[in-house]
JSON list of C-alpha atoms in Angstrom, two decimals:
[
{"chain": "C", "resi": 25, "resn": "MET", "atom": "CA", "xyz": [103.83, 98.57, 88.35]},
{"chain": "C", "resi": 26, "resn": "HIS", "atom": "CA", "xyz": [106.99, 99.94, 86.79]},
{"chain": "C", "resi": 27, "resn": "CYS", "atom": "CA", "xyz": [110.45, 98.52, 87.42]},
{"chain": "C", "resi": 28, "resn": "VAL", "atom": "CA", "xyz": [113.30, 100.82, 88.41]},
{"chain": "C", "resi": 29, "resn": "VAL", "atom": "CA", "xyz": [115.83, 98.69, 86.52]},
{"chain": "C", "resi": 30, "resn": "PRO", "atom": "CA", "xyz": [113.29, 97.00, 84.26]},
{"chain": "C", "resi": 31, "resn": "TYR", "atom": "CA", "xyz": [114.75, 93.56, 83.57]},
{"chain": "C", "resi": 32, "resn": "GLU", "atom": "CA", "xyz": [117.72, 93.15, 85.89]},
{"chain": "C", "resi": 33, "resn": "GLY", "atom": "CA", "xyz": [117.45, 90.01, 88.00]},
{"chain": "C", "resi": 34, "resn": "SER", "atom": "CA", "xyz": [114.43, 88.73, 86.12]},
{"chain": "C", "resi": 35, "resn": "TRP", "atom": "CA", "xyz": [114.10, 84.96, 86.28]},
{"chain": "C", "resi": 36, "resn": "THR", "atom": "CA", "xyz": [111.06, 84.68, 84.04]},
{"chain": "C", "resi": 37, "resn": "TRP", "atom": "CA", "xyz": [111.83, 84.85, 80.36]},
{"chain": "C", "resi": 38, "resn": "PHE", "atom": "CA", "xyz": [111.12, 83.49, 76.89]},
{"chain": "C", "resi": 39, "resn": "GLU", "atom": "CA", "xyz": [113.69, 81.48, 75.00]},
{"chain": "C", "resi": 40, "resn": "ALA", "atom": "CA", "xyz": [113.99, 80.06, 71.52]},
{"chain": "C", "resi": 41, "resn": "LYS", "atom": "CA", "xyz": [115.33, 76.67, 70.52]},
{"chain": "C", "resi": 42, "resn": "ILE", "atom": "CA", "xyz": [116.02, 75.32, 67.06]},
{"chain": "C", "resi": 43, "resn": "VAL", "atom": "CA", "xyz": [114.49, 71.87, 66.77]},
{"chain": "C", "resi": 44, "resn": "ARG", "atom": "CA", "xyz": [115.53, 69.28, 64.18]},
{"chain": "C", "resi": 45, "resn": "THR", "atom": "CA", "xyz": [113.97, 65.89, 63.78]},
{"chain": "C", "resi": 46, "resn": "ARG", "atom": "CA", "xyz": [116.58, 63.18, 64.18]},
{"chain": "C", "resi": 47, "resn": "ASP", "atom": "CA", "xyz": [115.43, 61.37, 61.04]},
{"chain": "C", "resi": 48, "resn": "PRO", "atom": "CA", "xyz": [113.36, 63.44, 58.59]},
{"chain": "C", "resi": 49, "resn": "SER", "atom": "CA", "xyz": [112.05, 60.26, 56.97]},
{"chain": "C", "resi": 50, "resn": "GLU", "atom": "CA", "xyz": [110.35, 59.38, 60.28]},
{"chain": "C", "resi": 51, "resn": "GLU", "atom": "CA", "xyz": [108.17, 62.49, 60.00]},
{"chain": "C", "resi": 52, "resn": "VAL", "atom": "CA", "xyz": [106.03, 60.84, 57.32]},
{"chain": "C", "resi": 53, "resn": "ASN", "atom": "CA", "xyz": [104.97, 58.22, 59.89]},
{"chain": "C", "resi": 54, "resn": "LEU", "atom": "CA", "xyz": [103.50, 60.85, 62.24]},
{"chain": "C", "resi": 55, "resn": "ASN", "atom": "CA", "xyz": [100.72, 63.34, 61.70]},
{"chain": "C", "resi": 56, "resn": "GLU", "atom": "CA", "xyz": [101.54, 66.94, 62.68]},
{"chain": "C", "resi": 57, "resn": "ARG", "atom": "CA", "xyz": [99.87, 66.67, 66.10]},
{"chain": "C", "resi": 58, "resn": "GLU", "atom": "CA", "xyz": [101.79, 63.47, 66.97]},
{"chain": "C", "resi": 59, "resn": "LEU", "atom": "CA", "xyz": [105.02, 65.07, 65.80]},
{"chain": "C", "resi": 60, "resn": "GLN", "atom": "CA", "xyz": [104.42, 68.22, 67.86]},
{"chain": "C", "resi": 61, "resn": "ASN", "atom": "CA", "xyz": [103.59, 66.14, 70.96]},
{"chain": "C", "resi": 62, "resn": "SER", "atom": "CA", "xyz": [106.75, 64.07, 70.48]},
{"chain": "C", "resi": 63, "resn": "ILE", "atom": "CA", "xyz": [108.83, 67.22, 70.11]},
{"chain": "C", "resi": 64, "resn": "LYS", "atom": "CA", "xyz": [107.27, 68.72, 73.26]},
{"chain": "C", "resi": 65, "resn": "THR", "atom": "CA", "xyz": [108.08, 65.52, 75.16]},
{"chain": "C", "resi": 66, "resn": "ASP", "atom": "CA", "xyz": [111.69, 65.54, 73.97]},
{"chain": "C", "resi": 67, "resn": "LEU", "atom": "CA", "xyz": [112.11, 69.23, 74.85]},
{"chain": "C", "resi": 68, "resn": "SER", "atom": "CA", "xyz": [110.56, 68.93, 78.31]},
{"chain": "C", "resi": 69, "resn": "THR", "atom": "CA", "xyz": [112.36, 65.71, 79.30]},
{"chain": "C", "resi": 70, "resn": "GLY", "atom": "CA", "xyz": [115.69, 66.27, 77.58]},
{"chain": "C", "resi": 71, "resn": "THR", "atom": "CA", "xyz": [115.33, 63.10, 75.53]},
{"chain": "C", "resi": 72, "resn": "THR", "atom": "CA", "xyz": [116.21, 62.89, 71.83]},
{"chain": "C", "resi": 73, "resn": "LEU", "atom": "CA", "xyz": [113.86, 60.18, 70.61]},
{"chain": "C", "resi": 74, "resn": "VAL", "atom": "CA", "xyz": [112.33, 62.26, 67.82]},
{"chain": "C", "resi": 75, "resn": "CYS", "atom": "CA", "xyz": [114.28, 65.49, 67.75]},
{"chain": "C", "resi": 76, "resn": "LYS", "atom": "CA", "xyz": [117.47, 67.19, 68.74]},
{"chain": "C", "resi": 77, "resn": "THR", "atom": "CA", "xyz": [118.19, 70.82, 69.41]},
{"chain": "C", "resi": 78, "resn": "VAL", "atom": "CA", "xyz": [120.90, 73.00, 67.93]},
{"chain": "C", "resi": 79, "resn": "LYS", "atom": "CA", "xyz": [123.51, 74.30, 70.35]},
{"chain": "C", "resi": 80, "resn": "ASN", "atom": "CA", "xyz": [123.93, 78.03, 70.84]},
{"chain": "C", "resi": 81, "resn": "PRO", "atom": "CA", "xyz": [127.59, 78.59, 69.93]},
{"chain": "C", "resi": 82, "resn": "TYR", "atom": "CA", "xyz": [127.91, 81.34, 72.56]},
{"chain": "C", "resi": 83, "resn": "ALA", "atom": "CA", "xyz": [126.47, 79.24, 75.41]},
{"chain": "C", "resi": 84, "resn": "SER", "atom": "CA", "xyz": [129.16, 76.57, 75.54]},
{"chain": "C", "resi": 85, "resn": "PRO", "atom": "CA", "xyz": [132.11, 76.86, 77.93]},
{"chain": "C", "resi": 86, "resn": "GLU", "atom": "CA", "xyz": [134.52, 77.41, 75.05]},
{"chain": "C", "resi": 87, "resn": "GLY", "atom": "CA", "xyz": [132.19, 79.84, 73.26]},
{"chain": "C", "resi": 88, "resn": "GLN", "atom": "CA", "xyz": [132.37, 80.82, 69.61]},
{"chain": "C", "resi": 89, "resn": "SER", "atom": "CA", "xyz": [135.76, 82.16, 68.53]},
{"chain": "C", "resi": 90, "resn": "GLY", "atom": "CA", "xyz": [136.60, 82.53, 72.22]},
{"chain": "C", "resi": 91, "resn": "LEU", "atom": "CA", "xyz": [133.46, 84.56, 72.99]},
{"chain": "C", "resi": 92, "resn": "ARG", "atom": "CA", "xyz": [131.10, 83.15, 75.62]},
{"chain": "C", "resi": 93, "resn": "SER", "atom": "CA", "xyz": [127.77, 84.55, 76.69]},
{"chain": "C", "resi": 94, "resn": "SER", "atom": "CA", "xyz": [127.33, 85.96, 80.19]},
{"chain": "C", "resi": 95, "resn": "ASP", "atom": "CA", "xyz": [123.55, 85.51, 80.00]},
{"chain": "C", "resi": 96, "resn": "PRO", "atom": "CA", "xyz": [122.74, 83.10, 82.86]},
{"chain": "C", "resi": 97, "resn": "HIS", "atom": "CA", "xyz": [119.49, 82.06, 81.19]},
{"chain": "C", "resi": 98, "resn": "ILE", "atom": "CA", "xyz": [121.27, 80.37, 78.29]},
{"chain": "C", "resi": 99, "resn": "THR", "atom": "CA", "xyz": [124.34, 79.08, 80.10]},
{"chain": "C", "resi": 100, "resn": "TYR", "atom": "CA", "xyz": [122.83, 77.39, 83.14]},
{"chain": "C", "resi": 101, "resn": "GLU", "atom": "CA", "xyz": [121.19, 74.53, 81.26]},
{"chain": "C", "resi": 102, "resn": "GLN", "atom": "CA", "xyz": [122.04, 72.60, 78.09]},
{"chain": "C", "resi": 103, "resn": "GLY", "atom": "CA", "xyz": [123.38, 75.47, 75.99]},
{"chain": "C", "resi": 104, "resn": "ASP", "atom": "CA", "xyz": [120.77, 74.96, 73.29]},
{"chain": "C", "resi": 105, "resn": "SER", "atom": "CA", "xyz": [118.68, 78.09, 73.76]},
{"chain": "C", "resi": 106, "resn": "TRP", "atom": "CA", "xyz": [118.71, 81.78, 72.97]},
{"chain": "C", "resi": 107, "resn": "THR", "atom": "CA", "xyz": [117.05, 84.31, 75.29]},
{"chain": "C", "resi": 108, "resn": "ILE", "atom": "CA", "xyz": [114.34, 86.12, 73.34]},
{"chain": "C", "resi": 109, "resn": "VAL", "atom": "CA", "xyz": [113.24, 88.45, 76.11]},
{"chain": "C", "resi": 110, "resn": "ARG", "atom": "CA", "xyz": [113.17, 88.67, 79.88]},
{"chain": "C", "resi": 111, "resn": "ASN", "atom": "CA", "xyz": [110.07, 89.80, 81.72]},
{"chain": "C", "resi": 112, "resn": "CYS", "atom": "CA", "xyz": [109.95, 92.95, 83.79]},
{"chain": "C", "resi": 113, "resn": "ARG", "atom": "CA", "xyz": [110.45, 91.94, 87.42]},
{"chain": "C", "resi": 114, "resn": "ALA", "atom": "CA", "xyz": [107.42, 91.71, 89.72]},
{"chain": "C", "resi": 115, "resn": "ASN", "atom": "CA", "xyz": [105.00, 92.77, 87.02]},
{"chain": "C", "resi": 116, "resn": "ASP", "atom": "CA", "xyz": [101.63, 91.08, 86.66]},
{"chain": "C", "resi": 117, "resn": "GLU", "atom": "CA", "xyz": [100.53, 93.02, 83.57]},
{"chain": "C", "resi": 118, "resn": "TYR", "atom": "CA", "xyz": [100.73, 91.57, 80.07]},
{"chain": "C", "resi": 119, "resn": "LEU", "atom": "CA", "xyz": [103.35, 93.39, 78.01]},
{"chain": "C", "resi": 120, "resn": "THR", "atom": "CA", "xyz": [104.01, 93.31, 74.29]},
{"chain": "C", "resi": 121, "resn": "HIS", "atom": "CA", "xyz": [107.62, 92.65, 73.34]},
{"chain": "C", "resi": 122, "resn": "THR", "atom": "CA", "xyz": [108.90, 92.98, 69.80]},
{"chain": "C", "resi": 123, "resn": "VAL", "atom": "CA", "xyz": [112.21, 91.25, 69.11]},
{"chain": "C", "resi": 124, "resn": "VAL", "atom": "CA", "xyz": [113.65, 90.92, 65.61]},
{"chain": "C", "resi": 125, "resn": "TRP", "atom": "CA", "xyz": [116.75, 88.90, 64.81]},
{"chain": "C", "resi": 126, "resn": "ASP", "atom": "CA", "xyz": [118.53, 88.54, 61.49]},
{"chain": "C", "resi": 127, "resn": "ARG", "atom": "CA", "xyz": [121.53, 86.68, 60.16]},
{"chain": "C", "resi": 128, "resn": "THR", "atom": "CA", "xyz": [123.81, 89.74, 60.33]},
{"chain": "C", "resi": 129, "resn": "TYR", "atom": "CA", "xyz": [123.79, 90.02, 64.13]},
{"chain": "C", "resi": 130, "resn": "VAL", "atom": "CA", "xyz": [127.25, 89.86, 65.62]},
{"chain": "C", "resi": 131, "resn": "PHE", "atom": "CA", "xyz": [127.71, 88.76, 69.21]},
{"chain": "C", "resi": 132, "resn": "ASP", "atom": "CA", "xyz": [128.34, 91.76, 71.49]},
{"chain": "C", "resi": 133, "resn": "LYS", "atom": "CA", "xyz": [129.97, 90.46, 74.67]},
{"chain": "C", "resi": 134, "resn": "ALA", "atom": "CA", "xyz": [130.50, 93.94, 76.12]},
{"chain": "C", "resi": 135, "resn": "GLY", "atom": "CA", "xyz": [126.89, 95.10, 75.71]},
{"chain": "C", "resi": 136, "resn": "GLU", "atom": "CA", "xyz": [125.10, 91.81, 76.31]},
{"chain": "C", "resi": 137, "resn": "ILE", "atom": "CA", "xyz": [124.15, 92.11, 79.99]},
{"chain": "C", "resi": 138, "resn": "ASP", "atom": "CA", "xyz": [123.44, 95.85, 79.77]},
{"chain": "C", "resi": 139, "resn": "ARG", "atom": "CA", "xyz": [120.97, 95.23, 76.93]},
{"chain": "C", "resi": 140, "resn": "LEU", "atom": "CA", "xyz": [119.31, 92.37, 78.85]},
{"chain": "C", "resi": 141, "resn": "ASN", "atom": "CA", "xyz": [118.95, 94.49, 82.00]},
{"chain": "C", "resi": 142, "resn": "ARG", "atom": "CA", "xyz": [117.87, 97.67, 80.22]},
{"chain": "C", "resi": 143, "resn": "GLU", "atom": "CA", "xyz": [115.71, 96.33, 77.35]},
{"chain": "C", "resi": 144, "resn": "GLY", "atom": "CA", "xyz": [115.19, 92.70, 78.36]},
{"chain": "C", "resi": 145, "resn": "LYS", "atom": "CA", "xyz": [116.14, 91.55, 74.86]},
{"chain": "C", "resi": 146, "resn": "GLY", "atom": "CA", "xyz": [118.51, 88.72, 74.03]},
{"chain": "C", "resi": 147, "resn": "GLN", "atom": "CA", "xyz": [120.93, 89.12, 71.16]},
{"chain": "C", "resi": 148, "resn": "GLY", "atom": "CA", "xyz": [119.99, 86.20, 68.97]},
{"chain": "C", "resi": 149, "resn": "ALA", "atom": "CA", "xyz": [123.53, 86.10, 67.57]},
{"chain": "C", "resi": 150, "resn": "GLY", "atom": "CA", "xyz": [123.96, 82.94, 65.52]},
{"chain": "C", "resi": 151, "resn": "PHE", "atom": "CA", "xyz": [120.27, 81.93, 65.71]},
{"chain": "C", "resi": 152, "resn": "VAL", "atom": "CA", "xyz": [119.12, 82.82, 62.20]},
{"chain": "C", "resi": 153, "resn": "ARG", "atom": "CA", "xyz": [122.39, 81.57, 60.69]},
{"chain": "C", "resi": 154, "resn": "ALA", "atom": "CA", "xyz": [121.90, 78.20, 62.43]},
{"chain": "C", "resi": 155, "resn": "LEU", "atom": "CA", "xyz": [118.41, 77.61, 61.02]},
{"chain": "C", "resi": 156, "resn": "GLY", "atom": "CA", "xyz": [118.11, 74.80, 58.47]},
{"chain": "C", "resi": 157, "resn": "ARG", "atom": "CA", "xyz": [115.50, 74.15, 55.83]},
{"chain": "C", "resi": 158, "resn": "ASP", "atom": "CA", "xyz": [113.22, 71.80, 57.81]},
{"chain": "C", "resi": 159, "resn": "ASP", "atom": "CA", "xyz": [113.94, 73.15, 61.28]},
{"chain": "C", "resi": 160, "resn": "ARG", "atom": "CA", "xyz": [111.23, 74.19, 63.69]},
{"chain": "C", "resi": 161, "resn": "VAL", "atom": "CA", "xyz": [111.49, 77.03, 66.19]},
{"chain": "C", "resi": 162, "resn": "ALA", "atom": "CA", "xyz": [110.28, 76.36, 69.72]},
{"chain": "C", "resi": 163, "resn": "VAL", "atom": "CA", "xyz": [109.37, 79.36, 71.87]},
{"chain": "C", "resi": 164, "resn": "ILE", "atom": "CA", "xyz": [109.38, 78.39, 75.53]},
{"chain": "C", "resi": 165, "resn": "SER", "atom": "CA", "xyz": [108.19, 80.44, 78.47]},
{"chain": "C", "resi": 166, "resn": "ARG", "atom": "CA", "xyz": [110.37, 79.88, 81.50]},
{"chain": "C", "resi": 167, "resn": "ALA", "atom": "CA", "xyz": [110.17, 80.58, 85.23]},
{"chain": "C", "resi": 168, "resn": "ARG", "atom": "CA", "xyz": [113.24, 79.62, 87.23]},
{"chain": "C", "resi": 169, "resn": "PHE", "atom": "CA", "xyz": [111.78, 79.09, 90.71]},
{"chain": "C", "resi": 170, "resn": "ASN", "atom": "CA", "xyz": [108.99, 76.97, 92.16]},
{"chain": "C", "resi": 171, "resn": "GLY", "atom": "CA", "xyz": [105.75, 78.94, 92.49]},
{"chain": "C", "resi": 172, "resn": "TRP", "atom": "CA", "xyz": [106.71, 81.43, 89.79]},
{"chain": "C", "resi": 173, "resn": "GLU", "atom": "CA", "xyz": [104.90, 81.51, 86.49]},
{"chain": "C", "resi": 174, "resn": "ASN", "atom": "CA", "xyz": [105.36, 82.99, 83.06]},
{"chain": "C", "resi": 175, "resn": "VAL", "atom": "CA", "xyz": [102.22, 83.19, 80.97]},
{"chain": "C", "resi": 176, "resn": "ALA", "atom": "CA", "xyz": [102.08, 84.19, 77.32]},
{"chain": "C", "resi": 177, "resn": "GLN", "atom": "CA", "xyz": [98.93, 85.33, 75.60]},
{"chain": "C", "resi": 178, "resn": "MET", "atom": "CA", "xyz": [100.41, 84.70, 72.14]},
{"chain": "C", "resi": 179, "resn": "THR", "atom": "CA", "xyz": [103.57, 84.55, 70.05]},
{"chain": "C", "resi": 180, "resn": "ASP", "atom": "CA", "xyz": [104.10, 85.47, 66.41]}
]
């Protein structure tokens, strides 16, 4: 199935979060599996027992330098995510998406929604610049409504 306007109105998407452990010295007390499970728990429940997430500067009400994202996927929750890619609406086929971000990306308010609707790709502005030495990147598949699903075969 092919979408007429490929990604407009899509409420299944993939997002990225930057995850930092609250106290790096605590990491030595957990093996990698325990640490990953603790991080998953914090991310899914909104707690900050083991980790915290980095805020997307363009998702907050005041924005970055007065610029605020219009992407509803990153602004309707905690403001700590970046849209990687939306899924094509009403499509049950697996698709391969390639999204590359680098530290030189500048936020493009004017072209943001057009790019999301046309290409499905989020901007990633500020993401690479916000990464710290021991940070982890969480890739989360999201579906906004009950009964909807978003399944990934793999991420690289």
